[in-house]
XYZ file of C-alpha atoms in Angstrom:
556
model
C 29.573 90.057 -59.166
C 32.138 93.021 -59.508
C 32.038 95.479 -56.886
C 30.549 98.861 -57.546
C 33.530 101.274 -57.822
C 33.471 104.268 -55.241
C 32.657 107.168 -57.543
C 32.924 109.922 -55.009
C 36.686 107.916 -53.959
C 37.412 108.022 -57.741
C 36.981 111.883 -58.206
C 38.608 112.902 -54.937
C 41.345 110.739 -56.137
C 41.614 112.410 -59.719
C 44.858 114.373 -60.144
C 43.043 116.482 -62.236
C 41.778 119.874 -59.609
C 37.653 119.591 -60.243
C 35.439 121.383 -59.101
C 31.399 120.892 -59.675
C 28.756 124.045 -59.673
C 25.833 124.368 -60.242
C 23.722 126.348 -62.838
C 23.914 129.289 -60.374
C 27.528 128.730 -59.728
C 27.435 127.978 -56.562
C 30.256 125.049 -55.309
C 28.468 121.515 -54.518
C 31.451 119.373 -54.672
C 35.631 119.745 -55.045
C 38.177 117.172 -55.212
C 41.749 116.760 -53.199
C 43.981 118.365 -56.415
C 41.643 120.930 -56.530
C 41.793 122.359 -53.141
C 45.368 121.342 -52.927
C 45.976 123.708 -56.128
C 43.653 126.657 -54.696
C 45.140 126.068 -50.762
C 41.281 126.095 -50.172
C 39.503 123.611 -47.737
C 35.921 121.712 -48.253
C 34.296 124.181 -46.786
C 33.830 126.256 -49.706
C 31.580 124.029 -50.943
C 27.568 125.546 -50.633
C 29.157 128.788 -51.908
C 29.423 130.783 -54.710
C 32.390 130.739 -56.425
C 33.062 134.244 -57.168
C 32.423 134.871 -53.169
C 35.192 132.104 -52.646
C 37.434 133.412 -55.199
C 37.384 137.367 -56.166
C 39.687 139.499 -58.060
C 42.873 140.752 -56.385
C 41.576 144.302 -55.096
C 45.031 145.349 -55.432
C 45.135 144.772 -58.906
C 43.110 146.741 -61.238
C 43.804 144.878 -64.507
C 42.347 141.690 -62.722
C 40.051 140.046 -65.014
C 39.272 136.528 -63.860
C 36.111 136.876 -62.724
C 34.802 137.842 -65.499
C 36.753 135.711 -67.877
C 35.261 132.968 -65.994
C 32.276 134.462 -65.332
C 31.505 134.789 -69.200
C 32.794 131.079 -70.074
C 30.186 129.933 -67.224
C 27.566 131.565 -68.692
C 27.928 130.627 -71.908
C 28.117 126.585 -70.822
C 24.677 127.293 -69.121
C 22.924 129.185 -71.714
C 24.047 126.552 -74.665
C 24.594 123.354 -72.980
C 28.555 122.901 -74.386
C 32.157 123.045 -73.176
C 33.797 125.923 -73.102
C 37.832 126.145 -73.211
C 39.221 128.903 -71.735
C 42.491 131.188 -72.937
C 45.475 130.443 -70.304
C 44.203 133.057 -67.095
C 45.929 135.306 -64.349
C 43.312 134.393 -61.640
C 44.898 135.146 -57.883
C 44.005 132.873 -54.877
C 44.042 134.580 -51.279
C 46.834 133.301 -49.285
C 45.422 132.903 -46.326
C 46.448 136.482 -45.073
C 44.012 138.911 -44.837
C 43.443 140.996 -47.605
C 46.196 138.913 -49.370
C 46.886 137.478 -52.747
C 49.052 135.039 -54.542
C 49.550 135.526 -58.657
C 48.223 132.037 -60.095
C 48.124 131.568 -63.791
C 45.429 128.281 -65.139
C 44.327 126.139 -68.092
C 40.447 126.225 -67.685
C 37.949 124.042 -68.948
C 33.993 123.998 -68.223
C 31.982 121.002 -69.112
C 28.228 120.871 -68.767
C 26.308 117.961 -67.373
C 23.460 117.526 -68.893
C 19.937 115.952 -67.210
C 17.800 114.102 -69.198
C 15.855 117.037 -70.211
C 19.318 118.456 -71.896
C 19.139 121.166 -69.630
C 22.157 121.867 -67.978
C 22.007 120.155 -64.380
C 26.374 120.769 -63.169
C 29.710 122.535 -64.778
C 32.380 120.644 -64.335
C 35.403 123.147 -63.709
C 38.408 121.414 -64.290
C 41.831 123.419 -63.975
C 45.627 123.289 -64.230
C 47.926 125.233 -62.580
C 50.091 127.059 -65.025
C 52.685 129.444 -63.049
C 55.325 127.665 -62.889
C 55.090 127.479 -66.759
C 54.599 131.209 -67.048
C 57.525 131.845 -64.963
C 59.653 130.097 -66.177
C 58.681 131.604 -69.992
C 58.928 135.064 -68.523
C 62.557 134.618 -66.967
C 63.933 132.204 -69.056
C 66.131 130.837 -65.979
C 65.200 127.722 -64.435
C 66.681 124.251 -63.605
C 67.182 121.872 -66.429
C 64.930 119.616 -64.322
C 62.413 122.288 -64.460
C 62.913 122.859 -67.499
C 62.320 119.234 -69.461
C 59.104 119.499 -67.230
C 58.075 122.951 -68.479
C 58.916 121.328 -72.071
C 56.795 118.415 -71.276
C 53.903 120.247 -70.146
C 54.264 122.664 -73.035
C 54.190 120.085 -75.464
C 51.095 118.377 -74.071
C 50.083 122.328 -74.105
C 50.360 122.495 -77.940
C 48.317 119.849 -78.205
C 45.539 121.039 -76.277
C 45.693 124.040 -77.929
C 45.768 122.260 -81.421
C 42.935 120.548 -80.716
C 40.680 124.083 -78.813
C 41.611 126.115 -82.458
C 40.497 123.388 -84.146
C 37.485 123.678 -81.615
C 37.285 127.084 -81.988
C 36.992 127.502 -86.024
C 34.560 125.240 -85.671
C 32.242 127.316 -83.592
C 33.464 130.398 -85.693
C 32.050 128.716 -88.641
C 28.995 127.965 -86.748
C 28.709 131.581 -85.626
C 29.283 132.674 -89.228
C 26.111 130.818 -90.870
C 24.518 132.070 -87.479
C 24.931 135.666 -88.457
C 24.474 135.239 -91.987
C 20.835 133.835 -91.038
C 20.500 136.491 -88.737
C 21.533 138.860 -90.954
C 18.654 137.428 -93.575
C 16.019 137.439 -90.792
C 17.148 141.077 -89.863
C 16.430 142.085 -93.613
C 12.965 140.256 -93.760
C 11.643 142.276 -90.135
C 12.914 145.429 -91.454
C 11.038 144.835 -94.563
C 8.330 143.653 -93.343
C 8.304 146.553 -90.351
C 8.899 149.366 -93.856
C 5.652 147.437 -95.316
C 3.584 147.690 -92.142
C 4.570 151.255 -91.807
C 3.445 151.777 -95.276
C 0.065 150.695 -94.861
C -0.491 152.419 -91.810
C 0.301 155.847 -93.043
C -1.826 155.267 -96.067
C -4.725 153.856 -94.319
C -4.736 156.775 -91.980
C -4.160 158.648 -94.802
C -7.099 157.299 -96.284
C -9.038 157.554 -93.827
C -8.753 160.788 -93.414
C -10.430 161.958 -96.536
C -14.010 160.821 -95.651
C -13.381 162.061 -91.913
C -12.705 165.753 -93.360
C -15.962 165.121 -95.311
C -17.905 163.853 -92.340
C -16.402 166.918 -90.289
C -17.338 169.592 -92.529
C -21.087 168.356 -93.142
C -21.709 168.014 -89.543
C -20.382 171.568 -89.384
C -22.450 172.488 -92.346
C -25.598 170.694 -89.982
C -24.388 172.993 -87.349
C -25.134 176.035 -89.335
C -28.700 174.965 -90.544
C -29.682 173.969 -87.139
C -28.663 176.841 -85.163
C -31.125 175.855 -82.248
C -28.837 172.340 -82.011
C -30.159 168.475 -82.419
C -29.061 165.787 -80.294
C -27.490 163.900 -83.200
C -25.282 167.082 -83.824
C -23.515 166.129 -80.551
C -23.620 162.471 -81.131
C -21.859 163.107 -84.569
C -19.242 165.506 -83.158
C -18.282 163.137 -80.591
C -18.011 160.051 -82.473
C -16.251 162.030 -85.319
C -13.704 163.598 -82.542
C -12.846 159.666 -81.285
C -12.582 158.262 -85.196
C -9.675 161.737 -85.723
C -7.760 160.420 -82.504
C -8.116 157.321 -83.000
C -7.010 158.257 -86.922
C -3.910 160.513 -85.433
C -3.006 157.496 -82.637
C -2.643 155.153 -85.429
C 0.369 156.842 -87.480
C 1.709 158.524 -84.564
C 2.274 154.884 -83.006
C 4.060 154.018 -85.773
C 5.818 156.937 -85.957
C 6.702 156.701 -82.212
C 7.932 152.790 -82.388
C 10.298 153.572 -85.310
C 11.555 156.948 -83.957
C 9.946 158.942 -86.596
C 8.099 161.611 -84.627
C 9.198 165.218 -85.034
C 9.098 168.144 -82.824
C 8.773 171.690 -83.328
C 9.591 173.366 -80.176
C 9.380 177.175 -78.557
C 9.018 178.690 -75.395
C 5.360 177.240 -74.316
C 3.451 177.803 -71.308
C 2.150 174.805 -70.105
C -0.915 176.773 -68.535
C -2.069 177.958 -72.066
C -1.716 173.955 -73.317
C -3.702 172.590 -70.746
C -6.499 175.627 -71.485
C -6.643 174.727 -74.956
C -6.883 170.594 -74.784
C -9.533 170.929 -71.736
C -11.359 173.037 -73.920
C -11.702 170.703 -77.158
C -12.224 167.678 -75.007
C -14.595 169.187 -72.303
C -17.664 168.843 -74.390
C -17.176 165.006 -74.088
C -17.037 165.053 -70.348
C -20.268 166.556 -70.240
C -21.640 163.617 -71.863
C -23.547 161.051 -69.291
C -22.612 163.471 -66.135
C -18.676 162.938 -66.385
C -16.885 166.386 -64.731
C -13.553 167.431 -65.750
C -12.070 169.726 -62.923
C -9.137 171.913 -63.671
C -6.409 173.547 -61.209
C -3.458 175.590 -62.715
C -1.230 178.028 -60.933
C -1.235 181.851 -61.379
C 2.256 182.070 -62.463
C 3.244 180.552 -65.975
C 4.840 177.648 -66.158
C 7.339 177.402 -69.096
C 8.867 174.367 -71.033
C 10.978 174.322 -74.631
C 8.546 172.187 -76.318
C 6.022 171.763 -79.219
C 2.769 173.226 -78.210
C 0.819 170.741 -80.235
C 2.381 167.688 -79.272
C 2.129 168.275 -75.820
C -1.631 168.630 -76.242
C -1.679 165.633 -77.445
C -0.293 163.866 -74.422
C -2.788 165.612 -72.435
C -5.229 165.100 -74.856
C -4.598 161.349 -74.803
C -4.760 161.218 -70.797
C -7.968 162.881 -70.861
C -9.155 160.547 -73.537
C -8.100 157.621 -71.918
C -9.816 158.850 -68.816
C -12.761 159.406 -70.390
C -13.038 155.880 -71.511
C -12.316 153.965 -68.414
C -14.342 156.439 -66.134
C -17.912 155.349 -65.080
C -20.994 158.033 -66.151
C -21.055 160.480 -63.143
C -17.021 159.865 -62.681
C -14.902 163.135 -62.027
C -11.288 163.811 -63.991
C -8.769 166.321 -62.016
C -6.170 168.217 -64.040
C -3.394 169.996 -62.155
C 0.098 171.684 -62.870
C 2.845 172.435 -60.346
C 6.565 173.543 -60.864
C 9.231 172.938 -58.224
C 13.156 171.989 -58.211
C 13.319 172.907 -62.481
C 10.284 170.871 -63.224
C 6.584 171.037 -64.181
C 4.361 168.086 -63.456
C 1.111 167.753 -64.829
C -1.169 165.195 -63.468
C -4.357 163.839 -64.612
C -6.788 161.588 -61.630
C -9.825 160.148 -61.952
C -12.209 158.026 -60.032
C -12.253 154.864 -62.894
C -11.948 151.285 -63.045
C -8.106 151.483 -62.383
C -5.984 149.157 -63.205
C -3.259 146.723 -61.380
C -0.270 148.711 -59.737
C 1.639 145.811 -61.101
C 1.018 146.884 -64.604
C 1.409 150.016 -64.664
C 4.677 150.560 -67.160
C 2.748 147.931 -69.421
C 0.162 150.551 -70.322
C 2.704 152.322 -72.371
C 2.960 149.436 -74.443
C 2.045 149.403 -77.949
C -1.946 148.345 -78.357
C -1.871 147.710 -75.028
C -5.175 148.698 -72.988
C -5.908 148.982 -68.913
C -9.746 146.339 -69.625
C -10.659 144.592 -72.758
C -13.281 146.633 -75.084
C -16.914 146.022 -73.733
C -19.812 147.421 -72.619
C -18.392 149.492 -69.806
C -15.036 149.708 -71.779
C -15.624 152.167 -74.829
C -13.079 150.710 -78.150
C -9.605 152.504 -78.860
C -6.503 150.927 -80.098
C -4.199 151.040 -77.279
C -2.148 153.552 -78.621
C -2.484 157.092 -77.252
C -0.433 156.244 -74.035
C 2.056 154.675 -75.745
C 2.408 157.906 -78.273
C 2.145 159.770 -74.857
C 5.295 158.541 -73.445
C 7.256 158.967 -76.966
C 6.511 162.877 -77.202
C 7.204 163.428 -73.135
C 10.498 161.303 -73.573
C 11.261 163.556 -76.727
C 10.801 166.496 -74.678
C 13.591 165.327 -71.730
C 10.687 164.266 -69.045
C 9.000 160.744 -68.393
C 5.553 160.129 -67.490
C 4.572 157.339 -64.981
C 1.379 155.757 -64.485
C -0.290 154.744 -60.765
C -3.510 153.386 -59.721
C -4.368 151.952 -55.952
C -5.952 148.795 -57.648
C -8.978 147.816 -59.831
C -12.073 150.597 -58.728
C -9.841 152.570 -57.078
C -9.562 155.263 -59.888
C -5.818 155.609 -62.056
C -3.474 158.580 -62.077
C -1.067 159.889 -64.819
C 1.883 162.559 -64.020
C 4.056 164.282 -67.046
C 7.402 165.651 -65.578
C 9.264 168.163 -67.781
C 11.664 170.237 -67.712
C 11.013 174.020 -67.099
C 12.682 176.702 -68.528
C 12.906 180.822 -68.010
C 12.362 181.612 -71.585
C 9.211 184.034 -72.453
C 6.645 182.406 -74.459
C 5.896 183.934 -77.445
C 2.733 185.978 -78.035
C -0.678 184.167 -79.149
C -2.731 185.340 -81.801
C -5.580 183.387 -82.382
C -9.230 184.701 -82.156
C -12.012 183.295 -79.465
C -14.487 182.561 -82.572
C -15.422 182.144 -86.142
C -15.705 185.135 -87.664
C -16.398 185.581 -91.060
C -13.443 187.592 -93.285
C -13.689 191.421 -93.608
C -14.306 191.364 -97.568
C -15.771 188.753 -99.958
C -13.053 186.521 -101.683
C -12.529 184.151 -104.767
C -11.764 180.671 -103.476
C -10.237 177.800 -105.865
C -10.701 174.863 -104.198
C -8.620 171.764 -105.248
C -9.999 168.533 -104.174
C -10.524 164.875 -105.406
C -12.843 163.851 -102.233
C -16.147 164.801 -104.799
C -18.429 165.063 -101.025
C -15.243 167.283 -99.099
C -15.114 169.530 -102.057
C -18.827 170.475 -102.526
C -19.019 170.660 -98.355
C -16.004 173.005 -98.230
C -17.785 174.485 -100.912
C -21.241 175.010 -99.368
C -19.030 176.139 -95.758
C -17.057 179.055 -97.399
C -20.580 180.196 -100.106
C -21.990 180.561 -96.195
C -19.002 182.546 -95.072
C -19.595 185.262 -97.984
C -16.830 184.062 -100.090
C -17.176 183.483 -103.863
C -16.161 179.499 -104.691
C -15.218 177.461 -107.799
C -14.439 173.644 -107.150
C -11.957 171.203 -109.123
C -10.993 167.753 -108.797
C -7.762 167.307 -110.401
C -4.182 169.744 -110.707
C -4.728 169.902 -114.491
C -8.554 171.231 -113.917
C -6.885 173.759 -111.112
C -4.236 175.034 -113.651
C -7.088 175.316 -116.364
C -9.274 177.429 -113.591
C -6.293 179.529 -112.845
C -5.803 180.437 -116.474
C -9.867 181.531 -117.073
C -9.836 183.496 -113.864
C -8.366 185.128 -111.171
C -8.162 184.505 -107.306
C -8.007 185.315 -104.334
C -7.083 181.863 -102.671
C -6.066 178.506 -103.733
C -7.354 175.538 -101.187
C -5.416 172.908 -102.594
C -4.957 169.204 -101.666
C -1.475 167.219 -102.056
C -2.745 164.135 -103.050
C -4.485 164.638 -106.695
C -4.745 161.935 -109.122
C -3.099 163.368 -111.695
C -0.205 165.533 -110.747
C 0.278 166.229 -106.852
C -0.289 169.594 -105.455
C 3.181 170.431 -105.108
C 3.577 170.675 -109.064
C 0.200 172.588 -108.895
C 1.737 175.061 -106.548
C 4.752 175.315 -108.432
C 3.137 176.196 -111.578
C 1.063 178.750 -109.890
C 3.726 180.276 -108.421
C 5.570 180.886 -111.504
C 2.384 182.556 -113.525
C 2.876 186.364 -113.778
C 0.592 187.015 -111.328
C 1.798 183.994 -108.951
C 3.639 186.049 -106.173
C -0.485 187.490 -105.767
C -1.899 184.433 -104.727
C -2.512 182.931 -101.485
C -1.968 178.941 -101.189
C -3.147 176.634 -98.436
C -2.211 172.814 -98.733
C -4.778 170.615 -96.832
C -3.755 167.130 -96.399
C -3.840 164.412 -94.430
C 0.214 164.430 -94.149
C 1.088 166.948 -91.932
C 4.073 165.665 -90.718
C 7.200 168.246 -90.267
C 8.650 167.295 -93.539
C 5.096 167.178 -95.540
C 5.529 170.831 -94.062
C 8.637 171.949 -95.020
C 7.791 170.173 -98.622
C 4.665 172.306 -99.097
C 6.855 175.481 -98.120
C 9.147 174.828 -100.853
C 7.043 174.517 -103.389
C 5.443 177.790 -102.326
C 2.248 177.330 -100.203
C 1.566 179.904 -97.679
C -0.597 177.886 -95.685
C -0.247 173.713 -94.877
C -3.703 172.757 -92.831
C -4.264 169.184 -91.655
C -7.208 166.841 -92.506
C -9.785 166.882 -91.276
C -10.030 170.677 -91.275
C -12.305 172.698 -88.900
C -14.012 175.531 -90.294
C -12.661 177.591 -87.472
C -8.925 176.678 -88.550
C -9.334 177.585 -92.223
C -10.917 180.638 -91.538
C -8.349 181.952 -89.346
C -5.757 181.145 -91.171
C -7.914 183.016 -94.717
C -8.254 186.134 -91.698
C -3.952 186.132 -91.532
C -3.205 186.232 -94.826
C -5.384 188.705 -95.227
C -4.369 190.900 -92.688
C -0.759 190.298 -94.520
C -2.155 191.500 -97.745
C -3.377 194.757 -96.129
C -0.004 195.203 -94.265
């Protein structure tokens, strides 16, 4: 029976320098050649390569390491040889801090385990610099020569056969990027197509939640003394309009869509306002919400309305995750250029270890349940996108589950004056009696709108369509034009438009009301000549301010 061969004899005996690393690149085994070529001894081996051979410090072209680097990589990550382009790559010289100029022939060859992960590279080199001397100068021996011919020929051939290697993996890479390219196509599709859909269904949905809003305000009236359901329906109404706005602002904030409109803002005057709207809910089920601002304001460049939405959102997502008889803390500080707003409470918490996940899309601190009130995941997430579009960041921290979850908003502060406020504490009803054209398709938002303003004083006439609006217009005259954008015959742009250009069209006074109230819808409604663009679902308190400025800007 043959004798087994010596395998570890054979490769120390291989002219060929060798050197085996593993997937980390750390040295587990070198031949005789190899440390002959490198003037290294065994005991490299057990270390990483790079800490056995780094660039020349005194070079600052030196690339090696990360030539080699990158060709390592890529044999790990796809399981195939990689041939490297001819190298500089300096070996100390046994000196400190010294270096010898080496030029190589690299190749790296995977060794693959029976699971076909990679389980060894194979590092196989030549030593090149006597060839690359000898083509710089041009001056050698004729001995050295005919050798440098030899091993240039045998050169060729290697690199005949690595192009031939390497149009073969640029082919490979080209029907690669042409399915990629496909793929790319299909998501970005598909993403336009999602995006779609969720601005019309929160389009959509706002229609009936405008309805719903203006009846229970309409309940309001006829109930002066209250009813327990009033509360119930103003609540549950309030979550379904968040829930409405989280929806396309997510979408807006994953593809980069959301717009700001910013001026001098006090962040004391933000807070005041979004602790106000939401504080009604705390009261529910013995919640508190405490709030402590400084006496001197605190000033950021930002959109007012956006930023009460972050806070807004905080305090929402408080509310859900804190127990009946829980307490929420608001506070604002400025120091070193910034303000920092913070929201505490004493909730579930969450896992300190998860905290940057909460920004995620959909994502949610507890499943939905009975101590868990529903939400899509979405308002921190929007949150984040409108503090990052200001210049700040907002971070998330909790002690552990129980132990209660805080939120802090850092942005930065400026010394610009805010600009003046105008907007009264309450309803009130306008100084004179006016002629209201309403323009709506919702049949139930129309006749509530209707029945609001008839309370208000105000004399009302109600269409459903642009054509109906422009016939109204012609048989009579008014005061205001409540209009919606999306009609089903011609949109309320052409409607306002038309208007405009009637005789007596620079008279009117035209609100849009829609659900798109984005900063183009906006600037869209501008142009085609609206004085007014109010978002769905509309408050009675909104509309009526805004019919109390223009006409305090007919009387001026």
């Amino acid at each position: 029976m043959p004798d087994v061969p010596d395998f570890r004899s054979l490769f120390d005996a291989t002219l060929s320098p060798l050197l085996i690393l593993s997937p980390d690149f750390t040295i587990v085994e070198v031949n005789r050649a190899y440390l002959t070529a490198t003037r290294t001894e065994r005991s490299i081996v057990g270390h990483p390569i790079f800490d056995v051979f780094p660039d020349n410090p005194a070079d600052p072209s030196a690339d090696g390491v990360t030539n080699l680097r990158r060709s390592l990589e890529t044999v790990a990550a796809s399981g195939r040889t990689d041939t490297m382009a001819l190298q500089r790559y300096d070996i100390p010289d046994g000196e400190e801090g010294a270096f010898t100029e080496r030029y190589w022939s690299p190749v790296n060859t995977p060794v693959l385990g029976d699971d076909g992960r990679v389980r060894y590279i194979i590092h196989r080199v030549e030593d090149v610099t006597e060839f690359v001397h000898l083509r710089k100068v041009g001056r050698e021996q004729q001995r050295a020569v005919a050798d440098a011919q030899m091993r240039a020929e045998g050169m060729e051939i290697d690199l005949f056969v690595r192009a031939r290697e390497i149009r073969e993996v640029n082919e490979q890479l080209s029907r690669a990027n042409h399915d990629l390219d496909a793929a790319g196509r299909r998501l970005r599709e598909e993403q336009r197509a999602k995006d779609r859909f969720i601005a019309t269904l929160s389009h959509e949905l706002r229609n009936p939640l405008a309805a719903a809003t203006a009846a229970t305000e309409l309940l309001a009236l006829d109930m002066p003394d209250g009813h327990p359901a009033l509360s119930v329906l103003e609540r549950q109404l309030g979550t379904l309009a968040r829930m409405s706005n989280d929806l396309l602002d997510g979408t807006r904030a994953v593809t980069g869509h959301l717009e700001l409109v910013c001026d001098p803002v006090d962040v004391r005057s933000v807070v005041h306002g979004a602790c106000a709207d939401i504080r009604g809910l705390f009261g529910h089920e013995g919640r508190t919400l405490g709030v402590v601002l400084p006496a001197e304001p605190v000033m950021v460049d930002g959109d007012r309305l956006r930023l009460a939405q972050v806070l807004t959102n905080l305090l929402s997502n408080s509310l859900k995750y804190t127990r009946p008889g829980g307490h929420t803390e608001v506070g604002l500080t400025a120091a070193g250029g910034q303000a920092r707003l913070t929201v505490r409470d004493d909730g579930i918490g969450f896992d300190p270890d998860r905290a940057e996940e909460l920004f995620g899309v959909f994502m949610r601190a507890a499943p939905a349940g009975p101590d868990t009130p529903e939400g899509l995941g979405l308002g921190l997430a929007v949150a984040r996108t409108v503090v990052e579009l200001h210049g700040g960041r907002i971070t998330a921290h909790s002690d552990g589950p129980g132990k209660g979850a805080s939120f802090a908003v850092l942005l930065p502060t400026t010394d610009a004056t805010a600009p003046r406020q105008g907007r009264p504490a309450a309803v009130r009803s306008a100084t004179r009696r006016l002629s209201l054209l309403i323009v709506e398709d919702n049949v139930d938002l129309a006749a509530t709108y209707r029945t609001l303003l008839e309370r208000q004083g105000h004399q009302v006439t109600v269409v459903h369509t642009g054509r109906d609006a422009l016939a109204a217009a012609e048989a009579g005259a008014f005061d205001v034009v409540l209009c919606d954008l999306g009609l089903p015959d011609i949109d309320g742009y052409a409607v306002a438009r038309a208007l405009r250009a009637r005789p007596d069209g620079d008279r009117l006074r035209l609100i849009a009301v829609s659900g798109f109230s984005q900063g183009t819808d906006r600037a869209l409604s501008r142009a085609a000549g609206f004085d007014a663009h109010l978002a769905k679902p509309l408050p009675l308190t909104d509309l009526l301010d805004v019919l109390q400025r223009l006409e305090r800007q007919d009387r001026a």
